[in-house]
């Protein structure tokens, strides 16, 4: 055999051996696992609009989000309005999940992926279940730890397990299923742009009153009405915190309006705007927490806004942060100090 023929035969043999080795490797388990690339819920995307409830079971309890005539609400919080956009994103996220990689089948390793049974003490998993309006099951999955980055996915991934099965998966997709109930509630109570606010008057039960105001809507800073002689502002912008007390105000909890607050322990805050809106806030401290209620009225176009505020907040008592409460119930001594005499 000539050298050229021998070389050609050598190359052909080498290529054949490599190909054979590749095929053998494929047969020995290097193929993509069965199910990889498939949707976790193949038919859910066509039925996302049929979803009437999202139930999240976790180690500390249950969150039930349900859609009714007045929109989405949370059952465990007296059917208070829930965050519609967040709920829709969660449902769509579940519908778009795809199996990316099979993981462990060993129950003793579930904890690492946060995929223990949700009812187990200390479990960090969440069981997400979707139902339609007739109560029929649309989907259910145990959701575990998030993986923020995943090749081929802009939304990262999440570890999942089907109830009753030991096979765990890394799924691609961005299903955000939190077990923090506050994250599902519509937290905005009221949002009055500070530029609109004309005057804020705070009446304390001990008789002390604080009033701040602006001359025009274009005026940048609020001023204390009738500043006491011999006093000056601790911080020039201090009164602005009072003027902004109803800007982007958020709840920390809610309850149905209970009996009237004790007048001897209630702060009354009145906020009026240049365009005719008037909001009265009654606030009180109870068991170390701050709670308040709203009343609203308005003239002209502001009357519609007042009606909307009443319709949304009427009948509810809100728990707010200590920071928000400090602005609603500010005292004069929080803003002023003795002026230094001129030398």
mmCIF file of C-alpha atoms in Angstrom:
data_model
loop_
_atom_site.group_PDB
_atom_site.id
_atom_site.type_symbol
_atom_site.label_atom_id
_atom_site.label_comp_id
_atom_site.label_asym_id
_atom_site.label_seq_id
_atom_site.Cartn_x
_atom_site.Cartn_y
_atom_site.Cartn_z
ATOM 1 C CA UNK A 1 0.000 0.000 0.000
ATOM 2 C CA UNK A 2 1.380 3.389 -0.966
ATOM 3 C CA UNK A 3 2.056 6.007 1.727
ATOM 4 C CA UNK A 4 -0.766 8.220 0.391
ATOM 5 C CA UNK A 5 -3.262 5.360 0.457
ATOM 6 C CA UNK A 6 -2.149 4.420 3.968
ATOM 7 C CA UNK A 7 -2.607 7.989 5.190
ATOM 8 C CA UNK A 8 -6.073 8.182 3.683
ATOM 9 C CA UNK A 9 -7.045 4.900 5.310
ATOM 10 C CA UNK A 10 -5.714 6.164 8.653
ATOM 11 C CA UNK A 11 -7.821 9.314 8.473
ATOM 12 C CA UNK A 12 -10.977 7.402 7.531
ATOM 13 C CA UNK A 13 -10.419 4.942 10.367
ATOM 14 C CA UNK A 14 -9.857 7.739 12.894
ATOM 15 C CA UNK A 15 -13.006 9.583 11.839
ATOM 16 C CA UNK A 16 -15.000 6.354 12.046
ATOM 17 C CA UNK A 17 -13.720 5.619 15.547
ATOM 18 C CA UNK A 18 -14.521 9.146 16.738
ATOM 19 C CA UNK A 19 -18.038 8.937 15.301
ATOM 20 C CA UNK A 20 -18.553 5.526 16.856
ATOM 21 C CA UNK A 21 -17.362 6.817 20.199
ATOM 22 C CA UNK A 22 -19.750 9.775 19.963
ATOM 23 C CA UNK A 23 -22.685 7.497 19.197
ATOM 24 C CA UNK A 24 -21.730 5.200 22.068
ATOM 25 C CA UNK A 25 -21.554 8.171 24.415
ATOM 26 C CA UNK A 26 -24.993 9.250 23.266
ATOM 27 C CA UNK A 27 -26.323 5.762 24.009
ATOM 28 C CA UNK A 28 -24.746 5.858 27.469
ATOM 29 C CA UNK A 29 -26.790 8.830 28.661
ATOM 30 C CA UNK A 30 -25.392 11.982 27.079
ATOM 31 C CA UNK A 31 -28.634 12.667 25.233
ATOM 32 C CA UNK A 32 -30.887 15.442 26.499
ATOM 33 C CA UNK A 33 -33.087 14.092 29.289
ATOM 34 C CA UNK A 34 -36.656 13.295 28.385
ATOM 35 C CA UNK A 35 -38.878 16.334 28.813
ATOM 36 C CA UNK A 36 -36.153 18.976 28.568
ATOM 37 C CA UNK A 37 -37.454 22.003 26.670
ATOM 38 C CA UNK A 38 -41.100 21.106 27.240
ATOM 39 C CA UNK A 39 -43.499 23.422 29.033
ATOM 40 C CA UNK A 40 -44.263 22.460 32.608
ATOM 41 C CA UNK A 41 -47.956 23.152 31.920
ATOM 42 C CA UNK A 42 -48.525 22.674 28.159
ATOM 43 C CA UNK A 43 -52.145 23.886 28.139
ATOM 44 C CA UNK A 44 -52.019 26.609 30.771
ATOM 45 C CA UNK A 45 -50.990 29.444 28.447
ATOM 46 C CA UNK A 46 -54.313 29.089 26.631
ATOM 47 C CA UNK A 47 -56.201 29.313 29.911
ATOM 48 C CA UNK A 48 -54.467 32.048 31.874
ATOM 49 C CA UNK A 49 -57.529 34.267 31.505
ATOM 50 C CA UNK A 50 -59.682 31.493 32.982
ATOM 51 C CA UNK A 51 -57.741 31.550 36.237
ATOM 52 C CA UNK A 52 -60.039 32.584 39.084
ATOM 53 C CA UNK A 53 -57.789 31.870 42.045
ATOM 54 C CA UNK A 54 -54.134 31.454 42.933
ATOM 55 C CA UNK A 55 -53.508 29.604 46.193
ATOM 56 C CA UNK A 56 -50.062 29.611 47.785
ATOM 57 C CA UNK A 57 -49.455 27.120 50.599
ATOM 58 C CA UNK A 58 -46.326 27.520 52.689
ATOM 59 C CA UNK A 59 -44.926 26.467 56.058
ATOM 60 C CA UNK A 60 -46.562 29.396 57.872
ATOM 61 C CA UNK A 61 -49.992 29.166 56.313
ATOM 62 C CA UNK A 62 -51.860 29.980 53.125
ATOM 63 C CA UNK A 63 -52.421 32.917 50.788
ATOM 64 C CA UNK A 64 -55.609 32.810 48.719
ATOM 65 C CA UNK A 65 -55.889 35.300 45.879
ATOM 66 C CA UNK A 66 -59.220 35.206 44.097
ATOM 67 C CA UNK A 67 -60.882 37.088 41.287
ATOM 68 C CA UNK A 68 -64.393 38.396 41.806
ATOM 69 C CA UNK A 69 -66.729 41.085 40.543
ATOM 70 C CA UNK A 70 -64.560 43.773 42.150
ATOM 71 C CA UNK A 71 -61.266 42.358 40.906
ATOM 72 C CA UNK A 72 -58.563 40.386 42.697
ATOM 73 C CA UNK A 73 -58.617 40.219 46.508
ATOM 74 C CA UNK A 74 -56.908 38.290 49.320
ATOM 75 C CA UNK A 75 -59.197 36.016 51.299
ATOM 76 C CA UNK A 76 -57.004 35.895 54.408
ATOM 77 C CA UNK A 77 -57.015 39.700 54.603
ATOM 78 C CA UNK A 78 -60.771 40.203 54.597
ATOM 79 C CA UNK A 79 -60.834 40.255 50.774
ATOM 80 C CA UNK A 80 -58.830 43.457 50.621
ATOM 81 C CA UNK A 81 -57.761 44.379 47.047
ATOM 82 C CA UNK A 82 -54.656 42.585 45.790
ATOM 83 C CA UNK A 83 -51.987 43.639 43.293
ATOM 84 C CA UNK A 84 -53.470 42.708 39.926
ATOM 85 C CA UNK A 85 -50.291 43.178 37.900
ATOM 86 C CA UNK A 86 -48.244 40.986 40.247
ATOM 87 C CA UNK A 87 -50.866 38.228 40.178
ATOM 88 C CA UNK A 88 -51.085 38.244 36.395
ATOM 89 C CA UNK A 89 -47.303 38.117 36.092
ATOM 90 C CA UNK A 90 -47.185 35.151 38.462
ATOM 91 C CA UNK A 91 -49.827 33.230 36.506
ATOM 92 C CA UNK A 92 -48.177 34.010 33.181
ATOM 93 C CA UNK A 93 -44.800 33.084 34.656
ATOM 94 C CA UNK A 94 -46.119 29.649 35.629
ATOM 95 C CA UNK A 95 -47.623 29.176 32.175
ATOM 96 C CA UNK A 96 -44.288 29.957 30.518
ATOM 97 C CA UNK A 97 -42.093 27.681 32.652
ATOM 98 C CA UNK A 98 -40.048 25.165 30.665
ATOM 99 C CA UNK A 99 -38.138 22.137 31.934
ATOM 100 C CA UNK A 100 -34.435 22.921 31.637
ATOM 101 C CA UNK A 101 -32.583 20.234 33.566
ATOM 102 C CA UNK A 102 -33.555 17.277 35.790
ATOM 103 C CA UNK A 103 -32.144 17.458 39.299
ATOM 104 C CA UNK A 104 -32.114 15.196 42.339
ATOM 105 C CA UNK A 105 -34.720 12.577 43.225
ATOM 106 C CA UNK A 106 -33.383 12.208 46.760
ATOM 107 C CA UNK A 107 -35.756 13.701 49.380
ATOM 108 C CA UNK A 108 -32.857 14.360 51.745
ATOM 109 C CA UNK A 109 -31.515 16.848 49.181
ATOM 110 C CA UNK A 110 -34.793 18.717 48.641
ATOM 111 C CA UNK A 111 -33.949 21.256 51.335
ATOM 112 C CA UNK A 112 -30.963 22.564 49.374
ATOM 113 C CA UNK A 113 -33.288 23.431 46.480
ATOM 114 C CA UNK A 114 -36.025 24.681 48.859
ATOM 115 C CA UNK A 115 -38.334 21.938 47.595
ATOM 116 C CA UNK A 116 -39.387 20.167 50.785
ATOM 117 C CA UNK A 117 -43.117 19.634 51.243
ATOM 118 C CA UNK A 118 -44.574 23.087 52.016
ATOM 119 C CA UNK A 119 -46.319 21.760 55.109
ATOM 120 C CA UNK A 120 -43.031 20.704 56.697
ATOM 121 C CA UNK A 121 -41.786 22.782 59.612
ATOM 122 C CA UNK A 122 -39.267 25.336 58.420
ATOM 123 C CA UNK A 123 -39.779 24.555 54.727
ATOM 124 C CA UNK A 124 -39.044 27.420 52.337
ATOM 125 C CA UNK A 125 -41.013 25.951 49.433
ATOM 126 C CA UNK A 126 -44.346 27.239 48.137
ATOM 127 C CA UNK A 127 -47.112 25.141 46.616
ATOM 128 C CA UNK A 128 -48.769 27.230 43.896
ATOM 129 C CA UNK A 129 -52.186 26.041 42.741
ATOM 130 C CA UNK A 130 -54.402 27.591 40.077
ATOM 131 C CA UNK A 131 -58.158 27.027 39.783
ATOM 132 C CA UNK A 132 -60.724 28.179 37.266
ATOM 133 C CA UNK A 133 -64.059 29.785 38.114
ATOM 134 C CA UNK A 134 -65.699 26.381 38.624
ATOM 135 C CA UNK A 135 -63.009 25.264 41.045
ATOM 136 C CA UNK A 136 -61.373 22.940 38.534
ATOM 137 C CA UNK A 137 -57.626 22.495 38.875
ATOM 138 C CA UNK A 138 -55.582 24.258 36.203
ATOM 139 C CA UNK A 139 -52.071 23.749 37.558
ATOM 140 C CA UNK A 140 -50.113 22.952 40.716
ATOM 141 C CA UNK A 141 -46.401 22.948 41.377
ATOM 142 C CA UNK A 142 -44.004 23.174 44.310
ATOM 143 C CA UNK A 143 -41.777 26.198 43.764
ATOM 144 C CA UNK A 144 -38.329 26.413 45.319
ATOM 145 C CA UNK A 145 -35.174 28.477 45.092
ATOM 146 C CA UNK A 146 -34.744 31.027 42.319
ATOM 147 C CA UNK A 147 -31.741 30.908 40.027
ATOM 148 C CA UNK A 148 -31.155 34.432 38.781
ATOM 149 C CA UNK A 149 -29.020 33.482 35.789
ATOM 150 C CA UNK A 150 -29.579 30.615 33.382
ATOM 151 C CA UNK A 151 -27.969 30.180 29.935
ATOM 152 C CA UNK A 152 -30.477 30.863 27.187
ATOM 153 C CA UNK A 153 -32.944 32.631 29.497
ATOM 154 C CA UNK A 154 -33.274 36.342 30.241
ATOM 155 C CA UNK A 155 -35.488 35.653 33.265
ATOM 156 C CA UNK A 156 -33.301 33.053 34.960
ATOM 157 C CA UNK A 157 -34.849 29.918 36.386
ATOM 158 C CA UNK A 158 -36.463 28.285 39.392
ATOM 159 C CA UNK A 159 -36.313 24.845 40.986
ATOM 160 C CA UNK A 160 -39.625 22.992 40.926
ATOM 161 C CA UNK A 161 -41.184 19.667 41.894
ATOM 162 C CA UNK A 162 -44.572 18.201 41.103
ATOM 163 C CA UNK A 163 -46.603 17.312 44.229
ATOM 164 C CA UNK A 164 -46.313 13.616 45.038
ATOM 165 C CA UNK A 165 -43.201 13.145 42.898
ATOM 166 C CA UNK A 166 -39.541 13.011 43.902
ATOM 167 C CA UNK A 167 -38.100 14.173 40.595
ATOM 168 C CA UNK A 168 -36.946 17.773 40.880
ATOM 169 C CA UNK A 169 -36.238 20.117 37.986
ATOM 170 C CA UNK A 170 -34.559 23.347 37.150
ATOM 171 C CA UNK A 171 -37.100 25.205 35.033
ATOM 172 C CA UNK A 172 -36.415 28.255 32.904
ATOM 173 C CA UNK A 173 -38.720 31.189 33.494
ATOM 174 C CA UNK A 174 -39.547 33.924 35.950
ATOM 175 C CA UNK A 175 -42.442 32.683 38.086
ATOM 176 C CA UNK A 176 -42.345 34.871 41.224
ATOM 177 C CA UNK A 177 -44.333 33.066 43.926
ATOM 178 C CA UNK A 178 -43.609 34.711 47.276
ATOM 179 C CA UNK A 179 -44.969 33.551 50.628
ATOM 180 C CA UNK A 180 -44.981 37.112 52.007
ATOM 181 C CA UNK A 181 -48.651 38.107 52.059
ATOM 182 C CA UNK A 182 -47.899 41.839 52.186
ATOM 183 C CA UNK A 183 -46.252 41.647 48.764
ATOM 184 C CA UNK A 184 -49.565 40.518 47.246
ATOM 185 C CA UNK A 185 -51.739 43.299 48.711
ATOM 186 C CA UNK A 186 -52.402 46.602 46.974
ATOM 187 C CA UNK A 187 -50.396 48.659 49.446
ATOM 188 C CA UNK A 188 -51.080 52.174 48.158
ATOM 189 C CA UNK A 189 -53.576 53.929 50.388
ATOM 190 C CA UNK A 190 -53.452 57.432 48.981
ATOM 191 C CA UNK A 191 -50.984 59.469 46.959
ATOM 192 C CA UNK A 192 -51.384 63.239 47.083
ATOM 193 C CA UNK A 193 -48.663 65.019 45.128
ATOM 194 C CA UNK A 194 -46.854 67.392 47.473
ATOM 195 C CA UNK A 195 -47.007 70.164 44.869
ATOM 196 C CA UNK A 196 -50.818 70.157 45.200
ATOM 197 C CA UNK A 197 -50.855 70.555 48.972
ATOM 198 C CA UNK A 198 -51.799 73.994 50.264
ATOM 199 C CA UNK A 199 -51.979 73.435 54.015
ATOM 200 C CA UNK A 200 -51.601 70.685 56.623
ATOM 201 C CA UNK A 201 -52.992 71.174 60.122
ATOM 202 C CA UNK A 202 -52.236 68.634 62.861
ATOM 203 C CA UNK A 203 -54.312 68.626 66.069
ATOM 204 C CA UNK A 204 -52.941 66.650 69.015
ATOM 205 C CA UNK A 205 -55.198 65.433 71.832
ATOM 206 C CA UNK A 206 -53.254 67.529 74.368
ATOM 207 C CA UNK A 207 -54.354 70.671 72.517
ATOM 208 C CA UNK A 208 -51.129 71.364 70.613
ATOM 209 C CA UNK A 209 -51.571 72.316 66.950
ATOM 210 C CA UNK A 210 -49.070 72.429 64.115
ATOM 211 C CA UNK A 211 -49.928 74.150 60.827
ATOM 212 C CA UNK A 212 -47.728 74.347 57.725
ATOM 213 C CA UNK A 213 -48.626 75.895 54.374
ATOM 214 C CA UNK A 214 -47.466 77.248 51.006
ATOM 215 C CA UNK A 215 -48.547 80.492 49.343
ATOM 216 C CA UNK A 216 -48.823 78.964 45.854
ATOM 217 C CA UNK A 217 -48.517 75.585 44.188
ATOM 218 C CA UNK A 218 -45.230 76.746 42.682
ATOM 219 C CA UNK A 219 -43.725 77.551 46.076
ATOM 220 C CA UNK A 220 -40.986 75.043 46.818
ATOM 221 C CA UNK A 221 -40.986 74.867 50.605
ATOM 222 C CA UNK A 222 -43.677 74.800 53.263
ATOM 223 C CA UNK A 223 -43.539 77.263 56.135
ATOM 224 C CA UNK A 224 -44.803 76.990 59.680
ATOM 225 C CA UNK A 225 -47.810 79.244 60.186
ATOM 226 C CA UNK A 226 -47.335 81.650 63.104
ATOM 227 C CA UNK A 227 -43.763 80.633 63.906
ATOM 228 C CA UNK A 228 -43.234 81.217 67.653
ATOM 229 C CA UNK A 229 -41.007 84.141 68.547
ATOM 230 C CA UNK A 230 -37.480 83.118 69.476
ATOM 231 C CA UNK A 231 -37.650 79.886 67.489
ATOM 232 C CA UNK A 232 -36.103 78.781 64.214
ATOM 233 C CA UNK A 233 -36.319 75.712 62.002
ATOM 234 C CA UNK A 234 -33.992 72.872 62.965
ATOM 235 C CA UNK A 235 -33.788 71.999 59.264
ATOM 236 C CA UNK A 236 -34.979 74.408 56.573
ATOM 237 C CA UNK A 237 -36.827 71.643 54.733
ATOM 238 C CA UNK A 238 -38.357 70.210 57.913
ATOM 239 C CA UNK A 239 -41.934 71.407 57.254
ATOM 240 C CA UNK A 240 -41.813 69.685 53.855
ATOM 241 C CA UNK A 241 -42.040 66.286 55.553
ATOM 242 C CA UNK A 242 -45.423 67.348 56.912
ATOM 243 C CA UNK A 243 -46.557 68.637 53.523
ATOM 244 C CA UNK A 244 -45.599 65.295 51.960
ATOM 245 C CA UNK A 245 -47.298 63.168 54.623
ATOM 246 C CA UNK A 246 -49.907 61.795 52.185
ATOM 247 C CA UNK A 247 -47.513 61.291 49.289
ATOM 248 C CA UNK A 248 -47.254 57.604 48.274
ATOM 249 C CA UNK A 249 -48.624 56.490 51.634
ATOM 250 C CA UNK A 250 -48.527 52.683 51.966
ATOM 251 C CA UNK A 251 -50.148 50.206 54.341
ATOM 252 C CA UNK A 252 -48.402 47.590 56.468
ATOM 253 C CA UNK A 253 -51.637 45.850 57.459
ATOM 254 C CA UNK A 254 -55.394 46.363 57.415
ATOM 255 C CA UNK A 255 -58.473 45.608 59.456
ATOM 256 C CA UNK A 256 -62.147 46.417 59.194
ATOM 257 C CA UNK A 257 -63.008 49.753 60.760
ATOM 258 C CA UNK A 258 -63.514 49.061 64.441
ATOM 259 C CA UNK A 259 -65.198 51.321 67.033
ATOM 260 C CA UNK A 260 -64.122 54.979 66.983
ATOM 261 C CA UNK A 261 -60.640 55.843 68.202
ATOM 262 C CA UNK A 262 -60.359 57.188 71.737
ATOM 263 C CA UNK A 263 -60.447 61.001 71.328
ATOM 264 C CA UNK A 264 -57.964 61.322 74.200
ATOM 265 C CA UNK A 265 -55.355 59.406 72.189
ATOM 266 C CA UNK A 266 -56.201 60.390 68.609
ATOM 267 C CA UNK A 267 -54.321 62.788 66.352
ATOM 268 C CA UNK A 268 -56.369 64.589 63.690
ATOM 269 C CA UNK A 269 -54.546 65.673 60.532
ATOM 270 C CA UNK A 270 -56.256 67.800 57.866
ATOM 271 C CA UNK A 271 -54.703 68.125 54.421
ATOM 272 C CA UNK A 272 -56.120 70.578 51.863
ATOM 273 C CA UNK A 273 -54.966 71.121 48.296
ATOM 274 C CA UNK A 274 -55.008 74.106 45.954
ATOM 275 C CA UNK A 275 -57.505 72.336 43.691
ATOM 276 C CA UNK A 276 -60.167 71.682 46.329
ATOM 277 C CA UNK A 277 -59.398 68.256 47.808
ATOM 278 C CA UNK A 278 -59.645 67.861 51.574
ATOM 279 C CA UNK A 279 -58.511 64.739 53.458
ATOM 280 C CA UNK A 280 -58.856 64.170 57.185
ATOM 281 C CA UNK A 281 -56.726 61.512 58.857
ATOM 282 C CA UNK A 282 -57.457 60.152 62.324
ATOM 283 C CA UNK A 283 -54.477 58.260 63.760
ATOM 284 C CA UNK A 284 -53.713 56.501 67.028
ATOM 285 C CA UNK A 285 -51.095 54.175 68.486
ATOM 286 C CA UNK A 286 -52.249 50.742 69.606
ATOM 287 C CA UNK A 287 -50.089 47.917 70.955
ATOM 288 C CA UNK A 288 -47.008 49.689 69.703
ATOM 289 C CA UNK A 289 -48.351 50.101 66.152
ATOM 290 C CA UNK A 290 -49.800 53.104 64.333
ATOM 291 C CA UNK A 291 -53.296 52.864 62.816
ATOM 292 C CA UNK A 292 -55.388 55.426 60.968
ATOM 293 C CA UNK A 293 -58.568 56.080 59.004
ATOM 294 C CA UNK A 294 -59.382 58.463 56.194
ATOM 295 C CA UNK A 295 -62.187 60.857 55.393
ATOM 296 C CA UNK A 296 -62.274 62.852 52.162
ATOM 297 C CA UNK A 297 -64.288 65.608 50.501
ATOM 298 C CA UNK A 298 -63.760 67.898 47.549
ATOM 299 C CA UNK A 299 -64.994 70.754 45.411
ATOM 300 C CA UNK A 300 -65.381 70.666 41.631
ATOM 301 C CA UNK A 301 -63.174 68.078 39.947
ATOM 302 C CA UNK A 302 -61.684 67.179 43.315
ATOM 303 C CA UNK A 303 -65.091 65.847 44.395
ATOM 304 C CA UNK A 304 -64.658 62.864 42.050
ATOM 305 C CA UNK A 305 -61.257 62.133 43.536
ATOM 306 C CA UNK A 306 -62.694 62.344 47.039
ATOM 307 C CA UNK A 307 -65.470 59.906 46.116
ATOM 308 C CA UNK A 308 -62.887 57.469 44.744
ATOM 309 C CA UNK A 309 -60.813 57.699 47.925
ATOM 310 C CA UNK A 310 -63.889 57.096 50.081
ATOM 311 C CA UNK A 311 -64.996 54.138 47.948
ATOM 312 C CA UNK A 312 -61.549 52.541 48.211
ATOM 313 C CA UNK A 313 -60.657 53.294 51.831
ATOM 314 C CA UNK A 314 -64.027 53.626 53.547
ATOM 315 C CA UNK A 315 -64.615 50.946 56.161
ATOM 316 C CA UNK A 316 -60.920 50.155 56.579
ATOM 317 C CA UNK A 317 -58.396 50.928 59.290
ATOM 318 C CA UNK A 318 -54.773 50.973 58.150
ATOM 319 C CA UNK A 319 -51.568 50.111 59.921
ATOM 320 C CA UNK A 320 -48.673 52.265 58.727
ATOM 321 C CA UNK A 321 -44.959 52.488 59.416
ATOM 322 C CA UNK A 322 -43.623 54.531 62.313
ATOM 323 C CA UNK A 323 -41.907 56.829 59.790
ATOM 324 C CA UNK A 324 -45.165 57.574 57.966
ATOM 325 C CA UNK A 325 -46.929 58.083 61.283
ATOM 326 C CA UNK A 326 -44.266 60.526 62.453
ATOM 327 C CA UNK A 327 -45.043 62.818 59.510
ATOM 328 C CA UNK A 328 -48.801 62.623 59.984
ATOM 329 C CA UNK A 329 -48.493 63.323 63.715
ATOM 330 C CA UNK A 330 -45.582 65.769 63.738
ATOM 331 C CA UNK A 331 -45.274 68.220 66.638
ATOM 332 C CA UNK A 332 -43.921 71.754 66.637
ATOM 333 C CA UNK A 333 -40.925 70.775 68.778
ATOM 334 C CA UNK A 334 -39.920 68.235 66.118
ATOM 335 C CA UNK A 335 -39.323 71.088 63.680
ATOM 336 C CA UNK A 336 -38.069 74.085 65.678
ATOM 337 C CA UNK A 337 -35.411 74.983 68.204
ATOM 338 C CA UNK A 338 -34.373 78.079 70.116
ATOM 339 C CA UNK A 339 -32.868 80.734 67.905
ATOM 340 C CA UNK A 340 -29.386 81.774 68.952
ATOM 341 C CA UNK A 341 -29.306 85.395 70.089
ATOM 342 C CA UNK A 342 -27.281 87.738 67.921
ATOM 343 C CA UNK A 343 -23.902 88.563 69.424
#
